Structures are given as C-alpha cells and as structure tokens.
Coordinates of C-alpha atoms in Angstrom, one line a residue:
Chain A
M20 CA 41.2 4.0 -37.9
L21 CA 38.2 6.0 -36.2
E22 CA 40.5 9.9 -35.6
K23 CA 39.9 9.9 -31.3
K24 CA 38.8 12.5 -29.7
V25 CA 40.9 15.5 -27.4
L26 CA 39.6 15.4 -23.9
S27 CA 38.6 19.9 -23.3
P28 CA 38.0 20.5 -19.7
E29 CA 34.3 20.9 -20.5
V30 CA 34.4 16.8 -21.2
L31 CA 36.3 16.3 -18.1
E32 CA 34.2 18.7 -16.1
A33 CA 31.2 16.9 -17.3
Q34 CA 32.1 13.0 -16.5
T35 CA 29.9 12.4 -14.0
A36 CA 29.6 9.6 -10.2
M37 CA 26.1 9.8 -8.8
E38 CA 24.9 6.9 -6.3
L39 CA 21.3 6.0 -7.0
P40 CA 18.8 5.2 -4.0
D41 CA 17.7 1.6 -3.1
R42 CA 14.9 -0.1 -4.9
E43 CA 12.5 -0.7 -2.3
M44 CA 8.6 -2.0 -4.3
M45 CA 6.3 -1.3 -1.6
A46 CA 2.8 -1.8 -1.4
L47 CA 0.6 -0.3 1.3
V48 CA -1.3 -1.4 4.3
V49 CA -4.1 1.1 4.1
I50 CA -6.8 -1.1 6.2
N51 CA -9.7 0.5 6.4
P52 CA -11.0 -1.5 10.2
S53 CA -15.1 -2.2 9.9
G54 CA -15.4 0.1 13.0
L55 CA -14.9 3.2 11.5
I56 CA -17.2 3.4 8.5
D57 CA -20.5 4.4 10.2
V58 CA -23.6 2.3 9.5
D59 CA -27.4 3.2 9.9
V60 CA -29.4 0.4 11.5
D61 CA -32.4 1.1 10.2
V62 CA -35.4 -1.1 12.7
G63 CA -38.8 -0.5 10.8
D64 CA -39.2 3.5 10.8
I65 CA -36.2 4.0 13.3
T66 CA -32.8 5.0 12.1
V67 CA -30.2 4.3 14.4
T68 CA -26.3 4.8 13.5
V69 CA -23.8 2.8 15.5
Q70 CA -19.8 3.0 14.5
D71 CA -19.3 -0.9 14.4
V72 CA -20.7 -2.7 11.6
N73 CA -20.9 -5.3 14.4
V74 CA -22.7 -4.1 16.6
G75 CA -25.1 -3.4 14.0
A76 CA -25.8 -6.5 12.7
N77 CA -26.3 -7.8 16.3
V78 CA -28.8 -4.6 16.4
C79 CA -30.0 -6.4 13.7
A80 CA -30.2 -10.1 15.0
N81 CA -31.8 -9.7 18.2
V82 CA -34.6 -7.4 16.4
L83 CA -35.0 -10.2 13.7
A84 CA -35.5 -13.2 16.1
S85 CA -37.5 -10.9 18.5
N86 CA -40.2 -10.2 15.9
S87 CA -40.4 -11.4 11.9
D88 CA -42.8 -8.4 11.4
I89 CA -40.0 -5.9 11.8
T90 CA -37.8 -5.5 8.5
C91 CA -33.8 -4.4 10.1
T92 CA -31.2 -3.0 7.9
V93 CA -27.6 -2.2 7.9
T94 CA -26.5 0.6 5.6
Q95 CA -22.7 2.1 5.1
Q96 CA -23.2 5.6 5.4
Chain B
M6 CA 55.4 10.9 12.8
T7 CA 54.0 7.7 13.8
H8 CA 52.4 5.3 11.7
T9 CA 48.6 6.1 13.0
D10 CA 49.8 10.2 13.1
A11 CA 50.7 9.0 9.1
R12 CA 47.3 7.4 8.7
A13 CA 44.9 10.1 10.4
D14 CA 46.6 13.3 8.0
D15 CA 46.9 11.3 5.5
E16 CA 42.2 11.1 5.6
K17 CA 42.2 14.6 6.8
A18 CA 43.6 15.6 3.7
V19 CA 41.5 13.0 1.8
N20 CA 38.3 14.3 3.8
H21 CA 39.9 18.5 3.4
A22 CA 40.5 17.6 -0.4
A23 CA 36.7 15.8 -1.3
S24 CA 35.6 18.3 0.4
Q25 CA 37.3 21.1 -0.8
T26 CA 36.0 19.2 -4.4
Q27 CA 32.3 19.7 -3.6
Q28 CA 33.0 23.1 -4.3
G29 CA 35.2 22.8 -7.3
Q30 CA 38.9 23.1 -5.7
P31 CA 40.1 19.7 -6.1
D32 CA 43.6 19.5 -4.2
L33 CA 44.3 15.8 -4.6
A34 CA 47.5 15.9 -6.2
G35 CA 50.4 14.5 -3.8
W36 CA 48.1 11.7 -3.0
I37 CA 46.9 9.5 -6.1
P38 CA 48.8 7.0 -6.3
E39 CA 50.8 6.0 -9.1
R40 CA 49.4 3.1 -9.9
P41 CA 46.2 3.1 -9.2
A42 CA 44.0 -0.1 -7.3
L43 CA 40.0 0.0 -7.3
A44 CA 38.7 0.8 -3.7
P45 CA 38.2 -2.8 -1.4
N46 CA 34.6 -2.1 -1.2
V47 CA 33.9 -1.6 -5.0
Q48 CA 33.0 -3.8 -7.5
L49 CA 32.7 -3.3 -10.6
V50 CA 29.2 -4.0 -12.9
G51 CA 28.5 -3.4 -16.5
E52 CA 27.0 -1.1 -18.9
M53 CA 23.4 0.4 -17.9
R54 CA 21.5 -0.7 -20.5
E55 CA 18.6 0.8 -22.4
T56 CA 19.6 4.1 -20.4
G57 CA 17.5 7.8 -21.5
F58 CA 21.3 9.0 -21.4
K59 CA 22.3 10.1 -24.7
D60 CA 25.9 9.0 -23.8
R61 CA 26.9 5.0 -21.9
Q62 CA 26.0 4.9 -18.7
W63 CA 27.8 2.1 -16.1
L64 CA 27.4 0.5 -13.0
I65 CA 29.6 0.1 -10.2
Q66 CA 29.0 -1.6 -6.6
R67 CA 29.7 0.1 -3.5
D68 CA 29.2 -1.2 -0.2
G69 CA 26.4 -3.0 -1.7
R70 CA 25.2 0.6 -3.1
F71 CA 24.8 1.1 -7.3
M72 CA 26.7 4.0 -8.8
Q73 CA 25.9 5.5 -12.1
L74 CA 28.9 6.3 -13.5
T75 CA 30.1 8.2 -17.7
E76 CA 31.9 5.8 -19.5
L77 CA 35.5 7.6 -18.9
L78 CA 35.7 7.3 -15.2
Y79 CA 34.5 3.4 -16.0
R80 CA 37.1 2.7 -18.0
I81 CA 39.4 4.2 -15.4
L82 CA 38.5 2.6 -13.0
E83 CA 38.7 -1.0 -15.2
Q84 CA 42.0 -0.1 -15.8
A85 CA 43.1 0.3 -12.7
N86 CA 43.9 -2.9 -11.3
G87 CA 47.5 -1.4 -9.0
E88 CA 49.1 -2.7 -11.3
R89 CA 49.3 -0.8 -14.6
T90 CA 50.9 3.2 -14.3
L91 CA 49.0 6.3 -15.0
D92 CA 49.9 5.9 -18.2
E93 CA 49.4 2.6 -18.9
I94 CA 45.7 3.6 -18.0
A95 CA 45.7 5.9 -20.1
A96 CA 47.0 4.3 -23.5
R97 CA 44.5 1.2 -22.7
V98 CA 41.3 3.6 -21.4
T99 CA 41.9 5.5 -25.2
E100 CA 42.6 2.2 -27.2
S101 CA 38.6 1.6 -25.4
T102 CA 36.9 4.9 -25.8
D103 CA 36.8 7.4 -28.8
W104 CA 39.1 9.8 -26.7
M105 CA 42.6 10.2 -26.9
V106 CA 43.4 9.8 -22.9
S107 CA 46.7 11.5 -21.6
A108 CA 48.0 10.2 -18.0
D109 CA 47.0 14.1 -16.8
N110 CA 43.3 13.1 -18.1
V111 CA 43.7 9.9 -15.6
R112 CA 45.1 11.5 -12.9
Q113 CA 43.1 14.8 -12.7
L114 CA 39.8 12.7 -13.0
I115 CA 41.0 9.8 -10.7
Q116 CA 41.5 14.1 -8.5
M117 CA 38.8 15.2 -9.3
K118 CA 35.9 12.5 -9.6
L119 CA 36.8 8.9 -8.3
A120 CA 38.7 9.5 -5.1
P121 CA 36.4 12.5 -4.1
L122 CA 33.8 9.6 -3.9
G123 CA 36.3 6.6 -2.4
L124 CA 36.7 4.6 -5.1
I125 CA 40.3 4.8 -5.6
A126 CA 42.0 2.9 -3.0
P127 CA 44.3 6.2 -1.7
A128 CA 48.7 5.7 -1.8
S129 CA 48.9 4.7 1.8
G130 CA 46.0 2.1 0.9
M131 CA 44.0 4.3 3.5
V132 CA 40.2 4.1 2.2
V133 CA 38.4 8.0 1.8
S134 CA 36.0 8.4 4.8
R135 CA 32.6 8.7 3.7
D136 CA 29.4 9.8 6.1
E137 CA 27.8 6.5 5.7
H138 CA 24.8 7.4 7.5
R139 CA 22.6 9.7 5.9
A140 CA 19.5 10.4 6.7
R141 CA 16.9 9.1 4.0
S142 CA 14.7 11.4 2.3
P143 CA 11.4 11.4 4.0
L144 CA 10.5 10.5 0.4
A145 CA 12.3 7.2 0.6
L146 CA 11.5 4.5 3.2
N147 CA 11.8 4.5 6.1
V148 CA 11.7 2.4 9.5
R149 CA 12.7 -0.7 7.4
M150 CA 12.5 -4.1 8.4
R151 CA 13.5 -6.5 6.5
M152 CA 11.8 -9.4 7.8
L153 CA 12.4 -12.4 5.0
G154 CA 16.5 -12.8 3.8
P155 CA 16.7 -14.0 0.2
H156 CA 17.6 -17.8 1.2
L157 CA 13.6 -17.4 2.5
I158 CA 12.6 -16.3 -1.1
D159 CA 14.1 -17.7 -3.5
P160 CA 12.6 -21.3 -3.2
F161 CA 9.1 -19.6 -3.6
T162 CA 10.4 -17.6 -6.7
K163 CA 12.0 -20.3 -8.0
V164 CA 8.6 -21.9 -8.6
L165 CA 6.8 -18.4 -9.6
Q166 CA 8.6 -17.1 -11.9
I167 CA 6.8 -20.0 -13.8
L168 CA 4.2 -17.6 -14.1
F169 CA 6.1 -14.6 -16.5
A170 CA 6.6 -17.3 -18.6
P171 CA 4.4 -16.4 -21.5
P172 CA 3.1 -19.2 -22.4
V173 CA 1.4 -19.3 -18.5
L174 CA 1.6 -15.7 -18.7
I175 CA -1.0 -14.5 -21.6
P176 CA -3.8 -16.7 -20.4
I177 CA -3.7 -15.7 -17.9
L178 CA -3.9 -12.4 -18.5
V179 CA -6.6 -13.6 -20.6
A180 CA -8.4 -14.8 -17.8
I181 CA -8.3 -12.1 -15.0
V182 CA -9.5 -9.7 -18.3
I183 CA -13.2 -12.0 -18.7
A184 CA -13.3 -12.7 -15.5
H185 CA -12.6 -9.3 -14.3
G186 CA -15.1 -8.1 -17.0
W187 CA -17.9 -10.5 -15.5
L188 CA -17.5 -9.2 -12.0
Y189 CA -18.0 -5.3 -13.0
L190 CA -20.4 -5.9 -16.0
V191 CA -22.2 -9.2 -15.3
H192 CA -22.7 -9.8 -11.3
G193 CA -21.7 -6.1 -9.4
V194 CA -20.0 -5.9 -6.8
A195 CA -22.6 -3.8 -4.2
A196 CA -24.3 -7.5 -2.9
S197 CA -20.9 -8.5 -1.7
F198 CA -20.0 -5.3 -0.2
R199 CA -24.0 -5.6 1.5
D200 CA -22.5 -9.1 2.8
A201 CA -19.3 -8.5 3.2
L202 CA -21.4 -6.2 6.0
Y203 CA -23.5 -8.4 7.2
T204 CA -21.6 -11.6 7.6
P205 CA -20.4 -11.0 11.2
G206 CA -16.3 -10.3 11.0
G207 CA -16.9 -10.7 7.5
L208 CA -15.0 -7.5 6.3
L209 CA -12.4 -8.4 9.3
I210 CA -12.1 -11.6 7.3
V211 CA -11.7 -9.8 4.2
L212 CA -8.9 -7.2 5.5
A213 CA -7.2 -10.6 7.0
I214 CA -7.4 -11.8 3.0
T215 CA -6.5 -8.0 1.7
L216 CA -3.1 -7.9 3.8
A217 CA -2.4 -11.2 2.6
A218 CA -2.9 -9.9 -1.4
S219 CA -0.6 -7.7 -0.2
V220 CA 2.1 -10.8 0.8
F221 CA 1.2 -12.6 -2.3
H222 CA 2.2 -8.4 -4.6
E223 CA 5.6 -8.9 -3.2
F224 CA 6.4 -12.0 -4.4
G225 CA 5.5 -11.0 -7.7
H226 CA 7.8 -8.3 -7.7
A227 CA 10.5 -11.3 -6.1
S228 CA 9.6 -14.0 -8.9
A229 CA 9.9 -10.5 -11.4
L230 CA 12.6 -9.9 -10.7
R231 CA 14.4 -13.4 -10.4
Y232 CA 12.4 -14.6 -14.2
G233 CA 14.6 -11.1 -15.4
G234 CA 17.8 -12.9 -13.6
G235 CA 18.4 -9.9 -11.1
K236 CA 18.5 -11.0 -7.3
V237 CA 15.9 -9.7 -4.3
R238 CA 17.8 -8.7 -1.5
G239 CA 14.8 -8.6 1.2
M240 CA 11.3 -8.5 2.1
G241 CA 10.2 -6.3 5.1
A242 CA 8.1 -3.6 6.6
G243 CA 8.5 0.0 7.0
I244 CA 6.9 3.1 6.9
Y245 CA 6.3 5.6 3.3
I246 CA 5.9 9.1 4.4
I247 CA 3.3 8.4 6.8
Y248 CA 1.5 4.8 5.7
P249 CA 2.2 1.3 7.2
V250 CA 4.5 -0.9 4.2
L251 CA 5.4 -4.2 2.7
Y252 CA 8.4 -4.3 0.4
T253 CA 10.7 -5.8 -1.2
D254 CA 14.6 -4.6 -2.1
V255 CA 15.0 -5.0 -5.8
T256 CA 18.0 -2.8 -6.2
D257 CA 19.3 -5.4 -8.1
S258 CA 17.1 -4.2 -11.1
Y259 CA 19.3 -1.5 -11.9
R260 CA 22.0 -4.9 -13.9
L261 CA 18.7 -5.5 -16.1
G262 CA 17.6 -4.3 -19.2
R263 CA 14.5 -1.5 -19.7
W264 CA 11.9 -4.2 -20.0
A265 CA 13.1 -6.4 -17.4
R266 CA 13.1 -4.0 -15.3
V267 CA 9.2 -2.3 -16.2
R268 CA 8.7 -6.6 -15.6
T269 CA 9.5 -5.9 -12.2
G270 CA 7.7 -3.2 -11.5
L271 CA 4.5 -4.4 -12.8
G272 CA 5.1 -8.4 -11.4
G273 CA 3.4 -7.2 -8.1
I274 CA 0.4 -5.7 -9.5
Y275 CA 0.4 -8.7 -12.3
F276 CA -0.1 -11.4 -9.1
H277 CA -2.6 -8.9 -7.5
L278 CA -4.9 -9.0 -10.1
I279 CA -3.4 -13.2 -10.1
F280 CA -5.5 -13.2 -6.3
A281 CA -8.6 -11.9 -7.7
L282 CA -8.4 -14.2 -9.9
G283 CA -8.2 -16.5 -7.4
A284 CA -10.4 -15.1 -4.6
M285 CA -12.9 -15.5 -7.9
A286 CA -12.9 -18.7 -8.0
L287 CA -12.9 -18.8 -4.2
Y288 CA -16.5 -18.1 -5.3
F289 CA -17.9 -19.6 -7.5
V290 CA -17.2 -22.4 -5.5
T291 CA -18.3 -21.1 -2.2
G292 CA -20.8 -19.0 -3.3
R293 CA -20.0 -16.6 -0.6
E294 CA -20.8 -12.4 -2.4
F295 CA -18.2 -11.0 0.8
V296 CA -15.2 -12.9 -1.3
L297 CA -15.6 -10.8 -3.7
V298 CA -15.1 -7.4 -1.8
I299 CA -11.3 -8.6 -2.2
V300 CA -11.8 -8.4 -5.4
A301 CA -12.8 -4.4 -5.5
L302 CA -9.9 -3.6 -3.0
I303 CA -7.4 -5.3 -4.7
N304 CA -8.5 -3.4 -7.9
L305 CA -8.4 -0.3 -5.8
E306 CA -5.0 -1.3 -4.5
I307 CA -3.9 -1.2 -8.1
V308 CA -5.2 2.2 -8.8
R309 CA -3.3 4.1 -5.9
Q310 CA -0.1 1.8 -7.3
F311 CA -0.2 2.9 -10.3
L312 CA 0.4 6.9 -9.3
P313 CA 3.8 8.3 -9.7
F314 CA 4.1 11.0 -7.4
I315 CA 5.6 8.8 -5.0
R316 CA 7.7 5.6 -4.8
L317 CA 4.9 3.4 -5.3
D318 CA 5.1 1.1 -8.8
G319 CA 3.9 3.5 -11.4
Y320 CA 6.4 5.7 -10.2
W321 CA 9.2 3.1 -10.9
V322 CA 7.6 1.8 -14.2
L323 CA 7.3 5.6 -15.6
A324 CA 10.9 5.7 -14.6
D325 CA 12.2 2.5 -15.9
L326 CA 10.0 2.6 -19.2
T327 CA 11.6 7.0 -19.8
G328 CA 15.2 4.9 -18.8
I329 CA 15.7 7.5 -15.9
P330 CA 17.3 5.7 -13.1
D331 CA 14.9 7.5 -10.0
F332 CA 13.1 11.0 -10.1
F333 CA 13.9 12.6 -7.1
S334 CA 17.0 12.1 -6.0
Q335 CA 18.0 13.4 -10.1
I336 CA 15.9 16.1 -10.2
G337 CA 18.4 18.4 -8.5
P338 CA 21.0 17.0 -11.1
F339 CA 18.7 17.1 -14.0
L340 CA 17.3 21.1 -13.0
R341 CA 21.1 22.4 -12.4
S342 CA 22.3 20.3 -15.8
V343 CA 19.0 22.5 -17.9
L344 CA 19.4 25.8 -16.3
P345 CA 22.6 27.4 -15.6
I346 CA 22.2 29.4 -13.0
P347 CA 24.8 30.9 -11.4
G348 CA 26.1 30.0 -7.7
W349 CA 23.8 26.8 -8.1
E350 CA 26.5 24.9 -7.2
G351 CA 26.4 20.8 -7.4
S352 CA 26.3 17.8 -9.5
K353 CA 25.4 17.5 -12.5
L354 CA 23.8 14.8 -14.6
P355 CA 24.4 13.2 -18.9
D356 CA 22.7 14.9 -20.9
F357 CA 19.3 12.6 -22.1
K358 CA 17.5 12.2 -25.0
P359 CA 15.4 14.9 -26.1
W360 CA 12.1 13.0 -25.4
V361 CA 13.4 11.7 -21.8
K362 CA 13.8 15.6 -21.0
A363 CA 10.5 16.5 -22.2
V364 CA 9.2 13.8 -19.9
F365 CA 11.7 14.7 -16.4
A366 CA 10.4 18.1 -17.3
A367 CA 6.9 17.5 -17.5
Y368 CA 7.3 15.5 -14.4
I369 CA 9.0 17.8 -12.1
C370 CA 6.2 20.0 -13.2
V371 CA 3.5 18.0 -12.4
T372 CA 4.9 16.4 -9.0
I373 CA 6.6 19.5 -7.6
P374 CA 3.5 21.2 -6.9
V375 CA 1.4 17.5 -6.4
L376 CA 3.8 17.0 -3.5
S377 CA 3.9 20.2 -2.4
L378 CA -0.1 20.5 -1.8
L379 CA -0.3 17.0 0.1
L380 CA 2.2 18.4 2.4
Y381 CA 0.3 21.5 3.1
L382 CA -2.8 19.3 3.9
L383 CA -0.6 17.4 6.1
V384 CA 0.4 20.3 8.2
T385 CA -2.8 22.0 8.0
R386 CA -4.9 19.2 9.2
L387 CA -2.3 17.4 11.5
P388 CA -3.7 18.9 14.3
L389 CA -7.4 18.0 13.4
I390 CA -5.9 14.5 12.2
V391 CA -4.3 13.6 15.0
A392 CA -7.6 14.0 17.1
T393 CA -9.9 12.1 15.3
I394 CA -6.8 9.0 15.6
Q395 CA -7.1 9.5 19.5
D396 CA -11.3 10.0 19.2
S397 CA -11.0 6.6 17.7
L398 CA -8.4 5.2 19.8
L399 CA -10.6 5.5 22.6
V400 CA -13.3 3.8 20.4
Q401 CA -11.7 1.5 20.5
A402 CA -10.2 0.5 23.1
Q403 CA -14.2 1.3 24.8
I404 CA -14.7 -1.4 21.7
F405 CA -12.2 -4.3 22.5
S406 CA -13.2 -4.0 27.0
A407 CA -16.7 -5.0 25.4
A408 CA -15.9 -7.2 22.9
R409 CA -13.2 -9.2 26.0
A410 CA -16.1 -8.5 27.9
G411 CA -18.6 -10.6 26.1
G412 CA -15.3 -13.0 25.5
D413 CA -16.7 -11.8 22.0
F414 CA -12.9 -13.0 20.2
L415 CA -13.8 -11.9 17.1
G416 CA -14.5 -8.8 18.0
M417 CA -11.2 -8.7 20.5
A418 CA -9.4 -9.2 17.1
A419 CA -10.6 -7.0 15.4
S420 CA -10.9 -4.0 17.2
G421 CA -7.1 -5.0 18.6
S422 CA -6.2 -4.8 14.8
Q423 CA -7.9 -1.4 14.4
M424 CA -6.0 0.5 16.8
L425 CA -2.6 -1.0 15.9
M426 CA -3.8 0.7 12.4
L427 CA -4.8 3.6 14.1
A428 CA -1.7 3.7 15.8
L429 CA 1.1 3.4 12.8
P430 CA -0.3 6.6 10.7
L431 CA 0.8 8.2 14.6
V432 CA 4.4 6.8 14.5
G433 CA 4.5 7.7 10.6
I434 CA 3.7 11.1 10.5
A435 CA 6.1 11.6 14.0
Y436 CA 9.0 10.1 12.5
L437 CA 8.1 12.4 8.8
F438 CA 8.1 15.9 10.8
Y439 CA 11.2 14.4 12.7
R440 CA 12.8 13.7 9.5
L441 CA 11.9 17.5 7.5
G442 CA 13.3 18.9 10.4
W443 CA 16.3 17.2 10.2
T444 CA 16.5 17.3 6.6
L445 CA 16.2 21.3 6.9
I446 CA 18.8 21.7 10.1
R447 CA 21.2 20.2 7.6
V448 CA 20.4 22.2 4.3
I449 CA 21.2 25.0 6.9
R450 CA 23.9 23.7 8.4
N451 CA 25.6 23.3 4.3
Q452 CA 25.1 26.5 3.8
P453 CA 28.9 27.7 1.9
T454 CA 28.9 31.7 4.0
A455 CA 26.9 32.9 7.7
G456 CA 24.8 34.7 5.7
R457 CA 23.3 32.4 3.8
R458 CA 22.6 30.0 7.6
I459 CA 21.5 33.4 9.0
T460 CA 18.7 33.9 5.8
G461 CA 17.1 30.4 5.7
A462 CA 16.9 30.0 9.7
L463 CA 14.7 33.2 9.8
I464 CA 12.7 31.6 6.5
S465 CA 12.4 28.2 7.9
A466 CA 11.4 30.7 11.6
G467 CA 8.8 32.0 9.8
V468 CA 7.2 29.2 8.2
I469 CA 7.4 27.2 11.2
A470 CA 5.1 31.0 13.2
L471 CA 3.3 30.9 9.8
V472 CA 1.9 26.3 10.4
A473 CA 1.3 27.5 14.1
L474 CA -0.2 30.7 13.5
L475 CA -2.9 28.1 11.0
W476 CA -3.2 25.7 13.5
I477 CA -4.5 28.0 16.3
S478 CA -6.7 30.1 14.4

C-alpha cells in the first residue's frame, strides 16, 4: 500500500477553484462595402475618380454606348 | 429573531466571510454544516482532459458556467452529499487521493475555498449570494444576441458532423489543396476582382455570399463540437471589441479532450474552406469570374482568424494545443503564481508543465504590447475614425437618395447595407469605451486603501487628460 502524503498549510492554500469564461467562436462580419472603394474611371485620356463602383460602371456603360471608339476602364485605387 | 432575520444575518455573515476570504482571512467556522452538501446549482462534471497543468484538474458547472478545480476540492464536493459527516468525507477523500486528509482539513477547505464560492449549501440551506451580474471583459464578446438555440442547430449539425469523419475529411482536404493550388498558381484572382468590379451589383453579391460563408463557418464549429461529443449552446451575433461578429457558444468543449477541442476550434475554418471549394465548383459551372473573389475573401478571413492576440479561432486553437483553458482570464493568476510580488493578492494558478509555462510567458510578452499598441492607435485616432465614418455615412445617404429617386433597388440595397456596416463599428467603439470606463472605475473602487484609490483616480485623470491633449493637438 502506498504511503499517504500529509497535507501541509501550503498544499491547502494551493488548492484553487476558478471560473472559466464562456467559449464563443467568432467570425468577424467586416464587410468592405463597394461604395467605400475609390475607383478611377478612365475615359480616353480623362480620369474621373468616383467613390461608388456602380457609378463608375454606369459611366463606362454610357460612354461605350455613345461611342465605341473610346476606351473606358474602371480601376480600383 | 424571526426566520427572515436569521436568513438575512446568515447571508450577511457568509458574504462578509467571503469578502474576508478574498483577503486571506477566512471566517466561516460557525457556518460549515456538519454534513455538507453541494449547493443546488452545482453539478460535478469530471476530470479536465489533457491540460497543460502538472496535476490533474477537475471540472464542475455552476449555473451552467464551468469552473476548474484542483483534485482535493473536487473530491470533497464529490463526497458532500448532505449525509456524510466531515470525518466520513475525509476518510473517503483519503481513500481516493494520495493525501492523508483529516476532518479539520475538509472543514478548512470548505471554509476557505468552497463556501466563499457558493459551492457548498450553507447549514441553513441558504446559498452564498454572489454577484452574478459581473461585467464582461472588454476582450470578451459583448452585446450578445442569441438567435438560434440548440433545437434549431442540432438537426443541421447531426448531418454536417459527417464531414469530420476521416473517410470524408481526407478527400475534402485533398480537394481543397488542389483547388487552391489551381486558383493561385494557375488561374490567378486579378481577373476575378476585375469582373466583380465590372459586374453591376457584383460586389454586393460577393459580400452577401461572404456573409453566408461566415454563417457556414459557425456551423463548422457547432458540427465539430457535436462530432467530439459536446453540445452547442447557441448561435447569434454580437460586438467583439468594436466589430460586429457572428458567434457559436461552444463552452461545452471544456469537457472534451485536447484534439476534440482543437477540432472544434478549427471546424469553422474547415467549413470556410469547404465553402470556398463550393465557390470554385460554381465557377466551373457558371464561368463567372467574380465568384472566385469569394475564395480570396474567405482565404483572407482565414488568415485573420489565425491571429492569436484576440479571441478568434487561432486564440482558442493555441490555448487547446497548450492545454491552457483560457489565456486572458488566467494571465493575472499565472503572473501571481510565477512572480512573488509582495502585496499582490488574488487567486493563483496550479503549476503548469515547464514547456506550457514557457509558451504562456512568451504569449504574454508578445500579446500585451500588441494589444496595448492597438488600443493606443484606436484611442489616438478615434476622432479621425469617427469623422471618416460620419463623412462616409453622409456620402452613402446621398447615394441611397439618388438610388431611390432612380428606382435603383440594387443601389438602395448596396448603400443601405453599407450604412449599416458603417454604423456598427461606431456602436462598438462607444460600447468599448463604456466598458473600459467601468472596468477602470471597478478597479479603482476595489483598491483596499483610500490612498490607493486616490492614486488610481489621479493616474486615470492624468491618462484622460493626456488623451484629450492628443485629440486636440
């Protein structure tokens, strides 16, 4: 039979009980909204900076519809 | 004395004793019942498996919250059924441990450790009253709104847990590796971003799908927990530091072994990758380039999730790999255990294994400066952040009005969602500073002497003045 150890005041003091926090597994919902992306709309030699990509796309769509000889590109800054 | 008076006096005595115990002066001698019983809100859970501590640790639940105990305390609770005397409990604890335990030892441990925490029912049947409305840490999830309970989650996880079975998991992982290799090494993502920008409403679709991927991510945690034998407690949304988040409550994973806990932590990322694989499959079916932007955004989110400095997936995975139940809440007790600073009162941790101790120390050395720097940047740049969000909100309001005037519902949806996303961090910032303020007040109020309280108040006033000066200059 194994000999039992005597409990010293230090061992008694070292006994601990502590609360554990809840475990919540999180996924950040950090959406980079399209309107916050600055875009350059290059129409021929002219560059127009707009904030909303949809506006840029509309500008290009109208330019290309009116004159197919002019190039129009939307570039994200 | 009436019964009510007796109850009130009893509770007062217990509370007084509890507060004294925290200062190292236990005084519950006359209160300990001769035949102690567990408090009615306490449940024994069992041994904590595969921890980083040198000695075995044990788990109980009190009001649904887990508590970690050293062996002697747990063994006493195990025997405290309201029928056994202190002598009988001592004899049984001696039998089940390596220690020679006397009735006096049992009384002392109940008096010093268990009773102040309300784990033993007092002689009169009263339970020690405790402040259950403790403020949550600013580094914990706040403003929690549970949206799905277990009854709604379980039917899904019952099916989805199959994805963790090795015969399914291994082929999926191989497919994920091959698909990502093709995307980044062969195909590229530049054309996909261009397509997303050119497609009217393309980014909005991408963002909506990315949000759906986050929901699927949460089901990954819940399914992994279930696969390991745990029970999910709920899912919902909240604010973490300043950001809106989705969350899954996997607290039950404390009961699981190391690899089941790690699997629960990685389950979200695994499901995110499965979602990315689905997006690539959709690309092959539809030929729409912008769908691949989803994969790139998911991969960025995964990189962010692995940061161990805040309680994202990487934090819990690191905690589970080392066997430390929680870094943030155990930093104070850990430092008190390893740094013998005189006068630094409070709970201490049981001994960690040497390598775990080294990892915890390294974690503290890296994380505290990183978090301090982030807080400094947030505080000093706060006026700029608020002004930028305000300007952006005004721009979005104009875009929304223009879209409404033109009958552009897609535009209205886009700017509406953007305004919501811009407003949420503002709420988060306000809440963070509210929490930090209350934490500071609580710390100052809890100082043991008036001198220390005044010093704390003066230091706080100085810091606030300094911040104000930084904002003005």
